[in-house]
Short mmCIF file of C-alpha atoms in Angstrom, two decimals:
data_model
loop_
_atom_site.label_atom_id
_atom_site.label_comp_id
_atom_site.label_asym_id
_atom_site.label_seq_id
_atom_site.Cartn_x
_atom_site.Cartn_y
_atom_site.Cartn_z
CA UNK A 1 -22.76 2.86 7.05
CA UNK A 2 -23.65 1.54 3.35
CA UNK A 3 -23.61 -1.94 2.90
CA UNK A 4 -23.06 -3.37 -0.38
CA UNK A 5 -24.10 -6.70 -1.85
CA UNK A 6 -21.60 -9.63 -0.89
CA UNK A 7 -19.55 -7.30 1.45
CA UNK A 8 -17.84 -8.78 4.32
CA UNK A 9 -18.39 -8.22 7.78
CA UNK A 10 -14.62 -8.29 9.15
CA UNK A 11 -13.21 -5.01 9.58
CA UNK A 12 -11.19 -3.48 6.51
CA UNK A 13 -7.69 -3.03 8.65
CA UNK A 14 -8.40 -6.84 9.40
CA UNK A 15 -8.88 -7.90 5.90
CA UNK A 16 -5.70 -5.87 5.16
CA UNK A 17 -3.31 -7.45 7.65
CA UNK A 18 -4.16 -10.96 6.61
CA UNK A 19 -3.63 -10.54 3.34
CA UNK A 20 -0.50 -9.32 4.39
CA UNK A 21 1.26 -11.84 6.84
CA UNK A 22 1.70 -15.23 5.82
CA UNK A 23 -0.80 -17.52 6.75
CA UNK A 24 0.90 -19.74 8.46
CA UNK A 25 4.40 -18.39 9.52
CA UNK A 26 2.80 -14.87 10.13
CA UNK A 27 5.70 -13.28 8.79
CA UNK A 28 4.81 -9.87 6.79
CA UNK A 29 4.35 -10.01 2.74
CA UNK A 30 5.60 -7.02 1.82
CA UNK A 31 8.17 -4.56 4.03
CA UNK A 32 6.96 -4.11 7.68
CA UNK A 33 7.08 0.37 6.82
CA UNK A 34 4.71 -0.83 3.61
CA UNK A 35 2.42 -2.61 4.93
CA UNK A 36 2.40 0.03 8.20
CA UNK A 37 1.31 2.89 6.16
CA UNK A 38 -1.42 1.06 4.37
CA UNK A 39 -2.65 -0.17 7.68
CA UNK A 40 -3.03 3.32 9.01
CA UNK A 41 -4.79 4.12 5.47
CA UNK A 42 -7.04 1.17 6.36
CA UNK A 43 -8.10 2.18 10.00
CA UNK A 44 -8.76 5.80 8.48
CA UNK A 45 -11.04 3.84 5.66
CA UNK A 46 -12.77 2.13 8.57
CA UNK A 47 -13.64 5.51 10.28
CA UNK A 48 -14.70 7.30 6.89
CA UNK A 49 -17.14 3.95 6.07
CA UNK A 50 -18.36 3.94 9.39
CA UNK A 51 -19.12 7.57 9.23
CA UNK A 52 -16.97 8.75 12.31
CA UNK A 53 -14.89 11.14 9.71
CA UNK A 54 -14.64 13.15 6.93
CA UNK A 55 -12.55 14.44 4.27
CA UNK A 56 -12.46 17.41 2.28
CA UNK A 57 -8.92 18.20 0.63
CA UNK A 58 -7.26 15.67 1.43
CA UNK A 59 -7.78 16.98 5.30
CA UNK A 60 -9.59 14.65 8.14
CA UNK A 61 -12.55 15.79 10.04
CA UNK A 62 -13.92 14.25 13.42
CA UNK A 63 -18.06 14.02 12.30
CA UNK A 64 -19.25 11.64 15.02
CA UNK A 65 -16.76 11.93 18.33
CA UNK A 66 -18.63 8.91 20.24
CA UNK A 67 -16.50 5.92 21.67
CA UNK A 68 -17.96 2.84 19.86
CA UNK A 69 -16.39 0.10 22.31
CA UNK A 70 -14.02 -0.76 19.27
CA UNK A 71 -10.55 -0.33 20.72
CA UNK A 72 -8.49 0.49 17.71
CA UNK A 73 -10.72 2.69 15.64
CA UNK A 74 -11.70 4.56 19.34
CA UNK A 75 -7.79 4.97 20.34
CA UNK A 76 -7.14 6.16 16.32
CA UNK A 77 -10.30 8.82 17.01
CA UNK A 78 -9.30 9.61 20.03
CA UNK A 79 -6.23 11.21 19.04
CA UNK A 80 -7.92 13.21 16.12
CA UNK A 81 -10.72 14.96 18.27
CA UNK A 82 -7.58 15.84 20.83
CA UNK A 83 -5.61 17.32 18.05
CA UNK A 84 -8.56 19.10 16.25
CA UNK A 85 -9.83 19.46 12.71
CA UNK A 86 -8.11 19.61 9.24
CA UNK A 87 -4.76 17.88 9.77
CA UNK A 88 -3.66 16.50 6.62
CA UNK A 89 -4.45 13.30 5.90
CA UNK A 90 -0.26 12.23 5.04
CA UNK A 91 0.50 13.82 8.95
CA UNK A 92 -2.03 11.38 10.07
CA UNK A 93 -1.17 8.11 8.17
CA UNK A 94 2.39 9.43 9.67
CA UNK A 95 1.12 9.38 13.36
CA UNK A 96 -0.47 6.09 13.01
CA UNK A 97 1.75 3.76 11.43
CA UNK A 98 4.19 2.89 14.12
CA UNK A 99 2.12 1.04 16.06
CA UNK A 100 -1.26 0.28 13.80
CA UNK A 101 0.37 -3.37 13.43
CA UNK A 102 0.27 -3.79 16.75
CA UNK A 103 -2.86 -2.41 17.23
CA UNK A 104 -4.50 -4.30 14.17
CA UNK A 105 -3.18 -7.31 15.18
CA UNK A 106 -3.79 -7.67 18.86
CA UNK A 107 -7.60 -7.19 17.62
CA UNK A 108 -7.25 -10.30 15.99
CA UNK A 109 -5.97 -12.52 18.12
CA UNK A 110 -8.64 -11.24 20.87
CA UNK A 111 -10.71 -12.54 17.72
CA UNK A 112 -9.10 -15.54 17.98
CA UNK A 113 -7.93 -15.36 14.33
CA UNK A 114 -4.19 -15.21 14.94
CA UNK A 115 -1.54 -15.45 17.68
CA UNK A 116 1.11 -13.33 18.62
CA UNK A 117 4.73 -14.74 18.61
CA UNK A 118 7.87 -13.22 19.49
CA UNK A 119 11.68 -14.20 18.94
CA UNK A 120 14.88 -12.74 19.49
CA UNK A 121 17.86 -13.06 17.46
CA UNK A 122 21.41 -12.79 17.39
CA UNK A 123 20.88 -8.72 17.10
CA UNK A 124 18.71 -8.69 20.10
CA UNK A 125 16.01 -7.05 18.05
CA UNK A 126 12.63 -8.86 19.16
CA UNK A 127 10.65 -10.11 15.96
CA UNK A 128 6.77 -10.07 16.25
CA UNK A 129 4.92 -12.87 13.92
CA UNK A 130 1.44 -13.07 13.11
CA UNK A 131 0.88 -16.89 12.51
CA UNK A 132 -3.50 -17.95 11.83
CA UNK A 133 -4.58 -19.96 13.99
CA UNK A 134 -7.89 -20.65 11.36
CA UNK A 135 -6.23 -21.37 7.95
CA UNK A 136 -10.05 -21.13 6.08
CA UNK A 137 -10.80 -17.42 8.23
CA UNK A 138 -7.19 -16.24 7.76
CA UNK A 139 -7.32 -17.13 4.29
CA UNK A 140 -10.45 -15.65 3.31
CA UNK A 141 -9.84 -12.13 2.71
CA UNK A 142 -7.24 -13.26 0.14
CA UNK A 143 -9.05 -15.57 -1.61
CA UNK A 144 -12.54 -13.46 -1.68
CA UNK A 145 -10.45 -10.57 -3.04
CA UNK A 146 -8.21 -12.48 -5.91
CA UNK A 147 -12.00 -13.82 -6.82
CA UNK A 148 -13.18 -10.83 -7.23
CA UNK A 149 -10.36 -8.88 -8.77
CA UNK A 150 -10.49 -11.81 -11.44
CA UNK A 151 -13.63 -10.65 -12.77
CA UNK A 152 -14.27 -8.42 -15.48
CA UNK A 153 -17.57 -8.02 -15.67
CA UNK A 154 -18.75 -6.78 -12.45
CA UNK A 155 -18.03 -3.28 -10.98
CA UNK A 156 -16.09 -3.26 -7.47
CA UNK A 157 -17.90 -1.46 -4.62
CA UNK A 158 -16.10 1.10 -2.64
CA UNK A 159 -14.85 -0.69 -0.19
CA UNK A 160 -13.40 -3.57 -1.83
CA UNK A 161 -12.16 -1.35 -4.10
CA UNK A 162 -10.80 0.89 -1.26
CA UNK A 163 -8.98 -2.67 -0.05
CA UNK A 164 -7.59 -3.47 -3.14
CA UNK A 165 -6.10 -0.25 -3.38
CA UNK A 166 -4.23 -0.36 -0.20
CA UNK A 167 -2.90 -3.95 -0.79
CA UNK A 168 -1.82 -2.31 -4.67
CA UNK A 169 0.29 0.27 -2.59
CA UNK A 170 1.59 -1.83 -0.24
CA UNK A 171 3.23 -3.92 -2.86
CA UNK A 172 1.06 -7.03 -1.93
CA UNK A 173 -0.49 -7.80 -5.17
CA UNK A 174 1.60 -10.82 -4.85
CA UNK A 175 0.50 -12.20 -2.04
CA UNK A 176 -2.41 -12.89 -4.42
CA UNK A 177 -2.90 -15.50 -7.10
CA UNK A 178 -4.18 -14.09 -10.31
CA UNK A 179 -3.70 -15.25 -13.77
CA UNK A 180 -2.81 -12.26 -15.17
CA UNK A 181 -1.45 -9.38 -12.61
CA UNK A 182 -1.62 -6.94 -15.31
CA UNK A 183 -5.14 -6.99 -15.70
CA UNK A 184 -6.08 -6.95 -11.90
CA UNK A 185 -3.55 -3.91 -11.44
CA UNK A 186 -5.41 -2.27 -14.68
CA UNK A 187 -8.60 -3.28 -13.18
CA UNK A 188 -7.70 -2.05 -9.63
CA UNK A 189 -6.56 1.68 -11.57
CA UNK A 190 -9.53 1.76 -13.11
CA UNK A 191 -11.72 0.88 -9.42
CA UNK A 192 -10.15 3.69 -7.81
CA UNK A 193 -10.69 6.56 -10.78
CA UNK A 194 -14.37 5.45 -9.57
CA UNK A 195 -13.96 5.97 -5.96
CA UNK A 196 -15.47 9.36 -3.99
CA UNK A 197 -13.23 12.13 -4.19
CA UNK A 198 -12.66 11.63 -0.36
CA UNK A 199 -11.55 7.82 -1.16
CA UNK A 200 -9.01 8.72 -3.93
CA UNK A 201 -7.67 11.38 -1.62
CA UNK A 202 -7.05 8.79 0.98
CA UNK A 203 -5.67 6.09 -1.08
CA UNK A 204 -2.89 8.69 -2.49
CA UNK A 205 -2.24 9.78 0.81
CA UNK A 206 -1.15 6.45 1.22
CA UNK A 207 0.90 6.10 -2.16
CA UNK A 208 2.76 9.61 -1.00
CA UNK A 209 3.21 8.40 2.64
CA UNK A 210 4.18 5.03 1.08
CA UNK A 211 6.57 6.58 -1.33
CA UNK A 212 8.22 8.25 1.27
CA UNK A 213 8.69 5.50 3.35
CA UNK A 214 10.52 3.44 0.43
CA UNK A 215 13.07 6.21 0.16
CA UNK A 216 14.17 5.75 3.77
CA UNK A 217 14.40 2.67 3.81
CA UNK A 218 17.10 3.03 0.38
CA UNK A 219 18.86 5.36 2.14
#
């Protein structure tokens, strides 16, 4: 795996999901089927980075079928070498999201980053919060990525670039704080024309998959 200069060692799902719960109440950012498919987006980013996968048209390939002791990134490769080679990559952002929140976030609070809460209201529908139980570790992520989104004059690398994509399709650009969200969403375009062909493929995988989930929810 390429490391880059400044890069953080916390998983990219991880980074993803805090930026997308409140801090505090743990309550999602964006809509729960949003934030879902950019999760699944964001294990599949972990797997490519780590080298466990590939992609070539916008199809997934199992390169490295080993168990690496990581639960959620071992369960999500699991199911690919099972279901063989050169599934799209929309079928499996599809197969993932209903329970990558769960998944992401019960890594986390092993990590001792977050708990798990759960209520139940007057519908009897159970409602799962994330709330930090670190405010400056839960808060990171956010803050390193408004930082850097802020600047101009230095190039993102691709996996922060990969990051800010997802949170850009997940309609979480404001769950950050930048002085002009016009620029950042200009300079986030402009990160992922830059990205390997197997990166762009991935992140609109996740705009399509997105997409699609915003028209159910309308309907």
């Amino acid at each position: 795996m390429t490391r880059y200069p400044g890069q953080p060692t916390e998983r990219l799902a991880d980074e993803l999901f805090l930026i997308a719960h409140d801090d505090y109440s743990g309550k999602p950012l964006a809509a729960a089927v949003l934030v879902d498919s950019a999760l699944a987006g964001a294990i599949i980013g972990e797997l490519f980075f780590d080298g466990r996968i590939t992609i070539a048209r916008s199809q997934l390939y199992v390169a490295d079928d080993r168990a690496w002791q990581e639960p959620v990134t071992d369960r999500a490769l699991g199911e690919m070498v099972r279901r063989g080679d050169g599934h799209p990559l929309r079928s499996w952002l599809e197969f993932l999201a209903p329970r990558v929140r769960d998944h992401v976030g019960d890594r986390l609070v092993c990590a001792g980053v977050v708990s798990r809460t759960t209520s139940r209201g007057l519908n009897l529908r159970t409602t799962v919060r994330w709330p930090g139980l670190d405010p400056n570790r839960v808060a990171r992520p956010r803050v390193r990525l408004n930082a850097i989104l802020e600047r101009s004059d230095q190039p993102l690398d691709p996996r922060t670039a990969t990051l800010a994509g997802l949170v850009q399709s997940a309609g979480l650009l404001r769950a950050l704080t930048p002085a002009n969200r016009s620029a950042v969403a200009n300079r986030i375009a402009a990160a992922r024309r830059l990205l390997p062909p197997e990166l762009r493929d991935l992140l609109n995988a996740v705009d399509a998959a997105v997409a699609a989930s915003t028209v159910t929810v309308r309907r």
